[in-house]
Structures are given as C-alpha cells and as structure tokens.
Amino acid sequence: MTGSMAAFTFGDTCMKAIGDSLPLSQSLTLRAIFSTTFLAILAHRRGALHMRFPTRDRALVLLRAMAEAGAALFFFTALFNMPFANVSALLQMLPLTLALGSALFFGEAVGWRRWSAIIAGFVGMLLIVRPGTEGFNIYALSALGAVVCATIRDLATRRMSTAVPSLAATFATSATVLVMAAGWSLFQDWQPLSAENGALLLGAGVFIIAAYAMSVATMRVGEVGFVAPFRYTSLVLALAIGWLVFDEWPAVLSLIGAVIIMGTGLFTLWREQRRPRLPVKPH
C-alpha cells in the first residue's frame, strides 16, 4: 500500500510538472492510454475482462467510472494551481466523507464518536481552504469537487456485489477517463510534445501502472483494516515533494488542518473495523 501511494504521488508529480505547457485534456488522454492498455491486458489474462454480472452492478460500475472521470478532472485542475500537500490533504477526507455518505444514503449507523470525527475533519478542511480569505478560490472548490466525486466512486464500489471482478471495474474506470479526456481534447488544440514533457508523461504512465498493480495486489492479499492507514503516507510524501520539487510549503493553518484530517481519518478507519458487520445478502 505504501508503494502504491508513492507511485500515485510520483505520477501526480509528473503531471503537475507538465502544468499548463500542455492542455489538461491532452495530458489525461495520453496518460489514460498507458493505464487502460495495461489494465486491459491484465484483466484479460485474469479472465476478468467481461460484463457477466447483474444489470444493477453494471449501473454501479458506470456510476463509479463517471465519478472517477470527474474526480480526475477536478483533482488535476486543483493540483496545477494549488500547493501539492494542500490538495493531497483534502483527498485524505475520503474516510470521513464515506462515513457521512453511508449514513445519509445507506442508513448505516454512525455513533457520536464518528460524528465527532466527521465534524472535526470538516473543521480541518476549512483550515486548509479558508473560505473568505485570499487563498480561497475556484481551485479550492475544484479540490473539494474531487473529494465529492471520489466519495461517489467509493460509495458505488461498496454497493457492488462480489460478482464484479475488481479488475473489470478498474478497467472500466480507466477506459471511461480515456474516453472523457479524448472527447474533451477534440475541443482543444493539441500541442507538440517536447522531450521533457514526453518523458514526464511516460513517467506518469509508468507510475500509474505500478500504482494500480500494487493496489490490486494489496487488496488481494492484505487485510483491509491493517493496510488502509498506510494510504496516509502519500500526504507525507506530498509535503516533501512540494517542498523539494515545487518550492511549496503549506501555511501553518493548512498544516494544522492536514493533521486534523489525518487524525480523524485514522480514527474513522479504526471505528469502521470495530463496527459489527451485517451478513451480505446475495444480489
């Protein structure tokens, strides 16, 4: 899980380094070609490249894929215009927003401890985006849009039955991002690739392939409750990369907000593992 988070973060570093020198749609299209091709080969070799699962699950796979496409658009828009660590910290709100979404839409029981953690996490988020100040702008809202889309993606994933192979859902998601980005790129002027941008895009593609491979391997053999907290290593790495590569260092309030989000997220994950599980009904 730590290796997967590092690979995702290094891939995002390559994309941020490209910045505005290429249209975002072109960068996303070229990166998605790498990931989609790799996932298609991997899913085919594992016999997971099919749609032989219930109609309800197909709708959830489509919802998950569309949400991921929205998350990619919002995330990279924010990443190109905000400090690396700020965007990474806001994405760490996912355990909190998942708990909130599960309570609101699925009627899952959320005790006062987890409600307190959710509220504290949102306070941490406000410390990072600081509405009403000069630092609050459309890019901060874009980062929050990425959180919303990622929450919808993960809520849809939770509702899928075991009939859906993980690789099939992941391939469908990557393919949807490719179609979305390629369609968007038709309305923008593609730019010639310099050697530097070509190398950065190649790096982004290689890193996301490595990240997907390690993530799938982790979910297949690792205990979720044990490995999930290691997702937060990406925030530490994002702080280091932001400082060393992009000469960025978050404001003190942003750092305090990031610590609050990380602490409440870890607590929420811990409470999630302690919560009694109801038997899963077959679909």
Coordinates of N, CA, C and O in Angstrom, one line a residue, residues 16 21 29 52 74 131 134 139 144 149 167 183 242 248 278 281:
K16 N 1.9 17.4 -12.5 CA 2.0 18.8 -12.1 C 3.2 19.5 -12.7 O 3.1 20.7 -13.0
S21 N 1.8 23.7 -19.8 CA 2.6 23.6 -21.1 C 1.8 22.7 -22.0 O 2.1 22.7 -23.3
T29 N -5.4 12.3 -21.6 CA -5.6 11.3 -22.7 C -4.4 10.4 -22.9 O -4.5 9.1 -22.9
R52 N -20.2 -10.0 -17.4 CA -21.2 -11.1 -17.0 C -21.5 -10.9 -15.5 O -21.2 -11.7 -14.7
F74 N -11.3 17.3 -11.7 CA -11.3 18.3 -10.6 C -9.9 18.2 -9.9 O -9.4 19.3 -9.5
P131 N -12.3 29.6 3.6 CA -13.2 30.5 2.8 C -13.2 31.9 3.4 O -13.1 32.1 4.6
E134 N -8.0 35.3 0.9 CA -7.4 35.4 -0.4 C -7.1 34.1 -1.0 O -7.2 33.9 -2.2
Y139 N -10.1 27.0 -7.4 CA -9.2 25.8 -7.4 C -9.4 25.1 -6.1 O -9.4 23.8 -6.1
L144 N -12.3 20.3 -3.6 CA -13.5 19.7 -2.9 C -14.4 18.9 -3.9 O -15.0 17.9 -3.5
C149 N -16.6 13.7 -5.9 CA -16.6 12.6 -6.9 C -16.0 11.3 -6.4 O -16.5 10.2 -6.7
L167 N -10.8 -6.1 -11.2 CA -10.1 -5.6 -12.4 C -11.0 -5.1 -13.5 O -10.7 -4.2 -14.2
G183 N -12.5 12.9 -25.7 CA -13.6 13.7 -26.2 C -13.4 15.1 -25.9 O -13.6 16.0 -26.8
G242 N 6.4 18.6 -2.6 CA 6.0 20.0 -2.7 C 7.1 21.0 -2.3 O 7.4 22.0 -3.0
E248 N 7.1 24.6 -2.6 CA 5.9 24.9 -1.9 C 5.9 24.4 -0.4 O 6.5 23.3 -0.2
L278 N -23.1 -6.7 9.2 CA -24.3 -7.5 8.9 C -23.9 -8.4 7.8 O -23.1 -8.1 6.9
K281 N -26.2 -9.9 1.8 CA -27.2 -10.7 1.0 C -26.8 -10.8 -0.5 O -26.3 -9.8 -1.1

